[in-house]
PDB file of C-alpha atoms in Angstrom:
ATOM      1  CA  UNK A   1     104.640 100.019  98.682  1.00 36.00           C
ATOM      2  CA  UNK A   2     101.908  97.493  99.434  1.00 41.00           C
ATOM      3  CA  UNK A   3     100.038 100.110 101.493  1.00 43.00           C
ATOM      4  CA  UNK A   4      98.444 102.127  98.715  1.00 44.00           C
ATOM      5  CA  UNK A   5      95.138 100.297  98.913  1.00 45.00           C
ATOM      6  CA  UNK A   6      94.704 101.154 102.581  1.00 58.00           C
ATOM      7  CA  UNK A   7      95.468  99.498 105.890  1.00 68.00           C
ATOM      8  CA  UNK A   8      96.138  95.784 106.239  1.00 73.00           C
ATOM      9  CA  UNK A   9      93.140  93.551 106.879  1.00 79.00           C
ATOM     10  CA  UNK A  10      93.705  92.431 110.463  1.00 88.00           C
ATOM     11  CA  UNK A  11      91.448  89.789 111.927  1.00 91.00           C
ATOM     12  CA  UNK A  12      90.486  90.301 115.526  1.00 95.00           C
ATOM     13  CA  UNK A  13      88.193  92.272 117.805  1.00 96.00           C
ATOM     14  CA  UNK A  14      88.700  96.046 117.671  1.00 96.00           C
ATOM     15  CA  UNK A  15      89.104  97.302 121.242  1.00 96.00           C
ATOM     16  CA  UNK A  16      91.342 100.392 121.224  1.00 97.00           C
ATOM     17  CA  UNK A  17      93.086 101.814 124.283  1.00 97.00           C
ATOM     18  CA  UNK A  18      95.167 104.974 123.850  1.00 97.00           C
ATOM     19  CA  UNK A  19      98.865 104.261 124.434  1.00 98.00           C
ATOM     20  CA  UNK A  20      98.497 100.489 124.066  1.00 98.00           C
ATOM     21  CA  UNK A  21      99.553  98.235 121.236  1.00 98.00           C
ATOM     22  CA  UNK A  22     101.434  95.134 120.163  1.00 98.00           C
ATOM     23  CA  UNK A  23     104.356  94.006 118.027  1.00 97.00           C
ATOM     24  CA  UNK A  24     104.027  91.165 115.516  1.00 97.00           C
ATOM     25  CA  UNK A  25     106.079  88.929 113.294  1.00 95.00           C
ATOM     26  CA  UNK A  26     104.393  88.179 109.988  1.00 92.00           C
ATOM     27  CA  UNK A  27     105.551  85.323 107.782  1.00 91.00           C
ATOM     28  CA  UNK A  28     104.543  84.895 104.143  1.00 86.00           C
ATOM     29  CA  UNK A  29     104.205  81.703 102.119  1.00 82.00           C
ATOM     30  CA  UNK A  30     107.714  82.390 100.760  1.00 86.00           C
ATOM     31  CA  UNK A  31     109.009  82.339 104.354  1.00 83.00           C
ATOM     32  CA  UNK A  32     109.682  86.072 104.263  1.00 86.00           C
ATOM     33  CA  UNK A  33     109.414  87.637 107.712  1.00 89.00           C
ATOM     34  CA  UNK A  34     108.252  91.168 108.492  1.00 89.00           C
ATOM     35  CA  UNK A  35     108.088  92.820 111.904  1.00 93.00           C
ATOM     36  CA  UNK A  36     105.375  95.398 112.536  1.00 94.00           C
ATOM     37  CA  UNK A  37     104.098  97.337 115.519  1.00 96.00           C
ATOM     38  CA  UNK A  38     100.515  98.492 116.030  1.00 97.00           C
ATOM     39  CA  UNK A  39      99.533 101.144 118.573  1.00 98.00           C
ATOM     40  CA  UNK A  40      96.697 103.521 119.407  1.00 98.00           C
ATOM     41  CA  UNK A  41      98.189 107.011 119.608  1.00 98.00           C
ATOM     42  CA  UNK A  42      95.216 109.375 119.720  1.00 97.00           C
ATOM     43  CA  UNK A  43      91.484 109.945 119.536  1.00 97.00           C
ATOM     44  CA  UNK A  44      89.225 112.307 117.567  1.00 96.00           C
ATOM     45  CA  UNK A  45      85.544 112.686 116.816  1.00 95.00           C
ATOM     46  CA  UNK A  46      84.330 111.777 113.323  1.00 93.00           C
ATOM     47  CA  UNK A  47      80.681 112.449 112.562  1.00 89.00           C
ATOM     48  CA  UNK A  48      79.906 112.540 116.264  1.00 91.00           C
ATOM     49  CA  UNK A  49      81.531 109.137 116.873  1.00 92.00           C
ATOM     50  CA  UNK A  50      84.796 108.302 118.605  1.00 95.00           C
ATOM     51  CA  UNK A  51      87.594 107.541 116.166  1.00 97.00           C
ATOM     52  CA  UNK A  52      91.089 106.362 117.056  1.00 97.00           C
ATOM     53  CA  UNK A  53      94.476 106.899 115.446  1.00 97.00           C
ATOM     54  CA  UNK A  54      95.830 103.412 114.668  1.00 97.00           C
ATOM     55  CA  UNK A  55      99.571 103.638 113.965  1.00 97.00           C
ATOM     56  CA  UNK A  56     101.613 100.998 112.134  1.00 96.00           C
ATOM     57  CA  UNK A  57     105.412 101.001 112.233  1.00 96.00           C
ATOM     58  CA  UNK A  58     107.614  98.786 110.088  1.00 92.00           C
ATOM     59  CA  UNK A  59     111.210  98.728 108.944  1.00 84.00           C
ATOM     60  CA  UNK A  60     111.517  98.801 105.180  1.00 73.00           C
ATOM     61  CA  UNK A  61     114.838  98.165 103.449  1.00 73.00           C
ATOM     62  CA  UNK A  62     113.361  99.624 100.247  1.00 72.00           C
ATOM     63  CA  UNK A  63     112.362 102.827 102.039  1.00 67.00           C
ATOM     64  CA  UNK A  64     115.705 103.018 103.847  1.00 79.00           C
ATOM     65  CA  UNK A  65     114.515 102.701 107.423  1.00 86.00           C
ATOM     66  CA  UNK A  66     111.446 102.969 109.616  1.00 90.00           C
ATOM     67  CA  UNK A  67     108.172 103.716 107.856  1.00 93.00           C
ATOM     68  CA  UNK A  68     105.173 104.906 109.898  1.00 95.00           C
ATOM     69  CA  UNK A  69     101.555 104.956 108.776  1.00 94.00           C
ATOM     70  CA  UNK A  70      98.586 105.992 110.849  1.00 95.00           C
ATOM     71  CA  UNK A  71      94.906 105.658 110.111  1.00 94.00           C
ATOM     72  CA  UNK A  72      91.997 107.378 111.818  1.00 95.00           C
ATOM     73  CA  UNK A  73      89.618 104.471 112.420  1.00 94.00           C
ATOM     74  CA  UNK A  74      85.898 104.873 113.089  1.00 93.00           C
ATOM     75  CA  UNK A  75      83.413 102.003 113.321  1.00 92.00           C
ATOM     76  CA  UNK A  76      80.211 102.185 111.290  1.00 90.00           C
ATOM     77  CA  UNK A  77      77.684  99.329 111.075  1.00 89.00           C
ATOM     78  CA  UNK A  78      80.293  96.894 112.396  1.00 91.00           C
ATOM     79  CA  UNK A  79      82.927  97.811 109.808  1.00 92.00           C
ATOM     80  CA  UNK A  80      86.114  99.846 110.090  1.00 92.00           C
ATOM     81  CA  UNK A  81      85.980 103.166 108.257  1.00 90.00           C
ATOM     82  CA  UNK A  82      89.198 105.059 107.515  1.00 91.00           C
ATOM     83  CA  UNK A  83      88.598 108.789 107.959  1.00 92.00           C
ATOM     84  CA  UNK A  84      92.214 109.929 107.438  1.00 92.00           C
ATOM     85  CA  UNK A  85      95.591 108.423 106.619  1.00 93.00           C
ATOM     86  CA  UNK A  86      99.043 109.899 107.208  1.00 95.00           C
ATOM     87  CA  UNK A  87     102.353 108.262 106.337  1.00 93.00           C
ATOM     88  CA  UNK A  88     105.969 109.171 106.964  1.00 92.00           C
ATOM     89  CA  UNK A  89     108.917 107.756 105.055  1.00 89.00           C
ATOM     90  CA  UNK A  90     112.406 107.792 106.612  1.00 90.00           C
ATOM     91  CA  UNK A  91     113.927 111.274 106.532  1.00 87.00           C
ATOM     92  CA  UNK A  92     110.822 112.812 104.968  1.00 88.00           C
ATOM     93  CA  UNK A  93     108.019 115.035 106.222  1.00 91.00           C
ATOM     94  CA  UNK A  94     104.711 113.232 106.851  1.00 95.00           C
ATOM     95  CA  UNK A  95     102.161 113.179 104.021  1.00 94.00           C
ATOM     96  CA  UNK A  96      98.366 113.028 104.277  1.00 94.00           C
ATOM     97  CA  UNK A  97      96.923 110.643 101.722  1.00 87.00           C
ATOM     98  CA  UNK A  98      93.989 111.693  99.519  1.00 82.00           C
ATOM     99  CA  UNK A  99      90.656 110.018 100.280  1.00 68.00           C
ATOM    100  CA  UNK A 100      90.677 108.189  96.932  1.00 66.00           C
ATOM    101  CA  UNK A 101      93.752 106.192  97.966  1.00 65.00           C
ATOM    102  CA  UNK A 102      92.116 104.953 101.161  1.00 61.00           C
ATOM    103  CA  UNK A 103      88.984 103.492  99.640  1.00 59.00           C
ATOM    104  CA  UNK A 104      90.004 100.401  97.751  1.00 56.00           C
ATOM    105  CA  UNK A 105      87.765  97.875  96.032  1.00 51.00           C
ATOM    106  CA  UNK A 106      88.351  95.213  98.684  1.00 62.00           C
ATOM    107  CA  UNK A 107      85.563  94.228 101.051  1.00 72.00           C
ATOM    108  CA  UNK A 108      85.179  96.389 104.168  1.00 80.00           C
ATOM    109  CA  UNK A 109      87.117  95.246 107.212  1.00 88.00           C
ATOM    110  CA  UNK A 110      84.988  93.952 110.078  1.00 91.00           C
ATOM    111  CA  UNK A 111      85.611  95.361 113.545  1.00 94.00           C
ATOM    112  CA  UNK A 112      84.762  91.937 115.043  1.00 96.00           C
ATOM    113  CA  UNK A 113      86.116  88.796 113.392  1.00 95.00           C
ATOM    114  CA  UNK A 114      83.851  86.649 115.565  1.00 96.00           C
ATOM    115  CA  UNK A 115      80.843  87.538 113.386  1.00 95.00           C
ATOM    116  CA  UNK A 116      82.492  85.652 110.503  1.00 94.00           C
ATOM    117  CA  UNK A 117      83.876  82.721 112.480  1.00 97.00           C
ATOM    118  CA  UNK A 118      83.012  79.765 114.649  1.00 98.00           C
ATOM    119  CA  UNK A 119      84.330  79.351 118.180  1.00 98.00           C
ATOM    120  CA  UNK A 120      86.644  76.326 118.295  1.00 97.00           C
ATOM    121  CA  UNK A 121      87.297  76.576 122.034  1.00 98.00           C
ATOM    122  CA  UNK A 122      89.756  77.882 124.610  1.00 98.00           C
ATOM    123  CA  UNK A 123      93.487  77.291 124.127  1.00 98.00           C
ATOM    124  CA  UNK A 124      96.736  78.471 125.683  1.00 98.00           C
ATOM    125  CA  UNK A 125      99.171  79.980 123.189  1.00 98.00           C
ATOM    126  CA  UNK A 126     102.870  80.497 123.931  1.00 98.00           C
ATOM    127  CA  UNK A 127     104.466  83.415 122.059  1.00 98.00           C
ATOM    128  CA  UNK A 128     107.610  85.572 122.358  1.00 97.00           C
ATOM    129  CA  UNK A 129     105.377  88.078 124.199  1.00 98.00           C
ATOM    130  CA  UNK A 130     104.377  85.506 126.814  1.00 97.00           C
ATOM    131  CA  UNK A 131     101.673  82.907 127.386  1.00 98.00           C
ATOM    132  CA  UNK A 132      98.077  83.848 126.661  1.00 98.00           C
ATOM    133  CA  UNK A 133      94.762  82.194 127.468  1.00 98.00           C
ATOM    134  CA  UNK A 134      92.955  82.577 124.151  1.00 98.00           C
ATOM    135  CA  UNK A 135      89.684  81.873 122.453  1.00 98.00           C
ATOM    136  CA  UNK A 136      90.253  80.104 119.135  1.00 98.00           C
ATOM    137  CA  UNK A 137      88.082  81.138 116.177  1.00 98.00           C
ATOM    138  CA  UNK A 138      87.979  79.599 112.695  1.00 97.00           C
ATOM    139  CA  UNK A 139      86.774  81.620 109.704  1.00 96.00           C
ATOM    140  CA  UNK A 140      83.552  80.246 108.237  1.00 96.00           C
ATOM    141  CA  UNK A 141      85.000  80.647 104.737  1.00 94.00           C
ATOM    142  CA  UNK A 142      87.995  78.467 105.669  1.00 94.00           C
ATOM    143  CA  UNK A 143      90.505  81.274 105.145  1.00 92.00           C
ATOM    144  CA  UNK A 144      92.225  80.979 108.509  1.00 95.00           C
ATOM    145  CA  UNK A 145      92.252  80.633 112.296  1.00 97.00           C
ATOM    146  CA  UNK A 146      92.600  83.376 114.900  1.00 97.00           C
ATOM    147  CA  UNK A 147      93.514  83.192 118.587  1.00 98.00           C
ATOM    148  CA  UNK A 148      92.236  86.178 120.586  1.00 98.00           C
ATOM    149  CA  UNK A 149      93.007  87.490 124.081  1.00 98.00           C
ATOM    150  CA  UNK A 150      91.704  90.665 125.762  1.00 96.00           C
ATOM    151  CA  UNK A 151      95.256  91.228 127.074  1.00 96.00           C
ATOM    152  CA  UNK A 152      96.452  92.238 123.601  1.00 97.00           C
ATOM    153  CA  UNK A 153      95.279  95.498 122.052  1.00 95.00           C
ATOM    154  CA  UNK A 154      93.998  96.986 119.850  1.00 97.00           C
ATOM    155  CA  UNK A 155      92.836  93.850 117.984  1.00 97.00           C
ATOM    156  CA  UNK A 156      93.158  91.154 120.658  1.00 97.00           C
ATOM    157  CA  UNK A 157      95.183  89.189 118.115  1.00 97.00           C
ATOM    158  CA  UNK A 158      97.652  86.720 119.610  1.00 98.00           C
ATOM    159  CA  UNK A 159      98.077  84.500 116.567  1.00 97.00           C
ATOM    160  CA  UNK A 160      96.717  84.223 113.038  1.00 97.00           C
ATOM    161  CA  UNK A 161      97.212  81.157 110.850  1.00 96.00           C
ATOM    162  CA  UNK A 162      96.084  81.558 107.249  1.00 93.00           C
ATOM    163  CA  UNK A 163      96.549  79.395 104.186  1.00 90.00           C
ATOM    164  CA  UNK A 164      99.633  81.309 103.073  1.00 90.00           C
ATOM    165  CA  UNK A 165     100.711  83.420 106.028  1.00 92.00           C
ATOM    166  CA  UNK A 166     101.018  83.603 109.798  1.00 95.00           C
ATOM    167  CA  UNK A 167     101.059  86.428 112.303  1.00 95.00           C
ATOM    168  CA  UNK A 168     102.244  86.078 115.914  1.00 97.00           C
ATOM    169  CA  UNK A 169     102.442  88.646 118.693  1.00 98.00           C
ATOM    170  CA  UNK A 170     106.033  89.273 119.818  1.00 98.00           C
ATOM    171  CA  UNK A 171     105.506  91.989 122.433  1.00 97.00           C
ATOM    172  CA  UNK A 172     102.830  93.950 124.239  1.00 98.00           C
ATOM    173  CA  UNK A 173     103.286  97.731 124.051  1.00 97.00           C
ATOM    174  CA  UNK A 174     102.361 100.258 126.746  1.00 97.00           C
ATOM    175  CA  UNK A 175     102.882 104.019 126.823  1.00 97.00           C
ATOM    176  CA  UNK A 176     102.922 104.284 123.020  1.00 97.00           C
ATOM    177  CA  UNK A 177     103.452 107.765 121.577  1.00 96.00           C
ATOM    178  CA  UNK A 178     102.839 109.068 118.082  1.00 96.00           C
ATOM    179  CA  UNK A 179     105.987 108.439 116.004  1.00 95.00           C
ATOM    180  CA  UNK A 180     105.003 110.770 113.186  1.00 94.00           C
ATOM    181  CA  UNK A 181     106.783 114.086 113.571  1.00 86.00           C
ATOM    182  CA  UNK A 182     106.203 117.371 111.775  1.00 89.00           C
ATOM    183  CA  UNK A 183     103.154 118.845 110.064  1.00 92.00           C
ATOM    184  CA  UNK A 184     101.605 116.571 107.412  1.00 92.00           C
ATOM    185  CA  UNK A 185     102.044 117.813 103.851  1.00 91.00           C
ATOM    186  CA  UNK A 186      99.628 117.150 100.983  1.00 88.00           C
ATOM    187  CA  UNK A 187     100.401 113.863  99.231  1.00 82.00           C
ATOM    188  CA  UNK A 188     103.159 114.140  96.622  1.00 73.00           C
ATOM    189  CA  UNK A 189     103.693 110.990  94.512  1.00 68.00           C
ATOM    190  CA  UNK A 190     107.181 112.206  93.592  1.00 67.00           C
ATOM    191  CA  UNK A 191     108.261 111.685  97.212  1.00 58.00           C
ATOM    192  CA  UNK A 192     107.295 108.011  97.281  1.00 54.00           C
ATOM    193  CA  UNK A 193     110.165 106.561  95.332  1.00 50.00           C
ATOM    194  CA  UNK A 194     112.981 108.752  96.614  1.00 47.00           C
ATOM    195  CA  UNK A 195     115.503 107.582  99.138  1.00 45.00           C
ATOM    196  CA  UNK A 196     116.259 109.851 102.097  1.00 42.00           C
ATOM    197  CA  UNK A 197     119.163 112.269 101.808  1.00 43.00           C
ATOM    198  CA  UNK A 198     122.434 111.173 103.371  1.00 39.00           C
TER     199      UNK A 198
END
């Protein structure tokens, strides 16, 4: 699935606005392209702090259609914490993932990429979503470059250029609604590999 270890590590500046989001084209080193949409579709309180439902939508040929995952993100000590995760496969009821599946061994995701990067300067980036005045940041560890604009939410990410992959905004989303329908069921691993009924 590629999502079992938790949400993707997105480099940017976390600045959620309910109903707002962005679409992206991601390209791997093998030139494989994937289109994904990110949107903020709700808000809850976690431990007395505001937490936001961050929803990811992608079309998966293996899953047989549109797959939706949403994560309840809270920020603690500058890092993203995942309080809940719900996913919905095509033609299936949504499932809530157990906490053990959300906490992988990878390093915590920073809510502000700028703390790990140097400012290269201001640049104008042309994308399928339009032209953006961006601030260009380069990771101190040399892993990649990020172009950020406050006009793109929730991460401000206009473009990412890594050693083996790229990510470019293709559209800005407004009025986003939760795409997960139905009451989440407890996680059932038997449902993961099944194709939807015809």
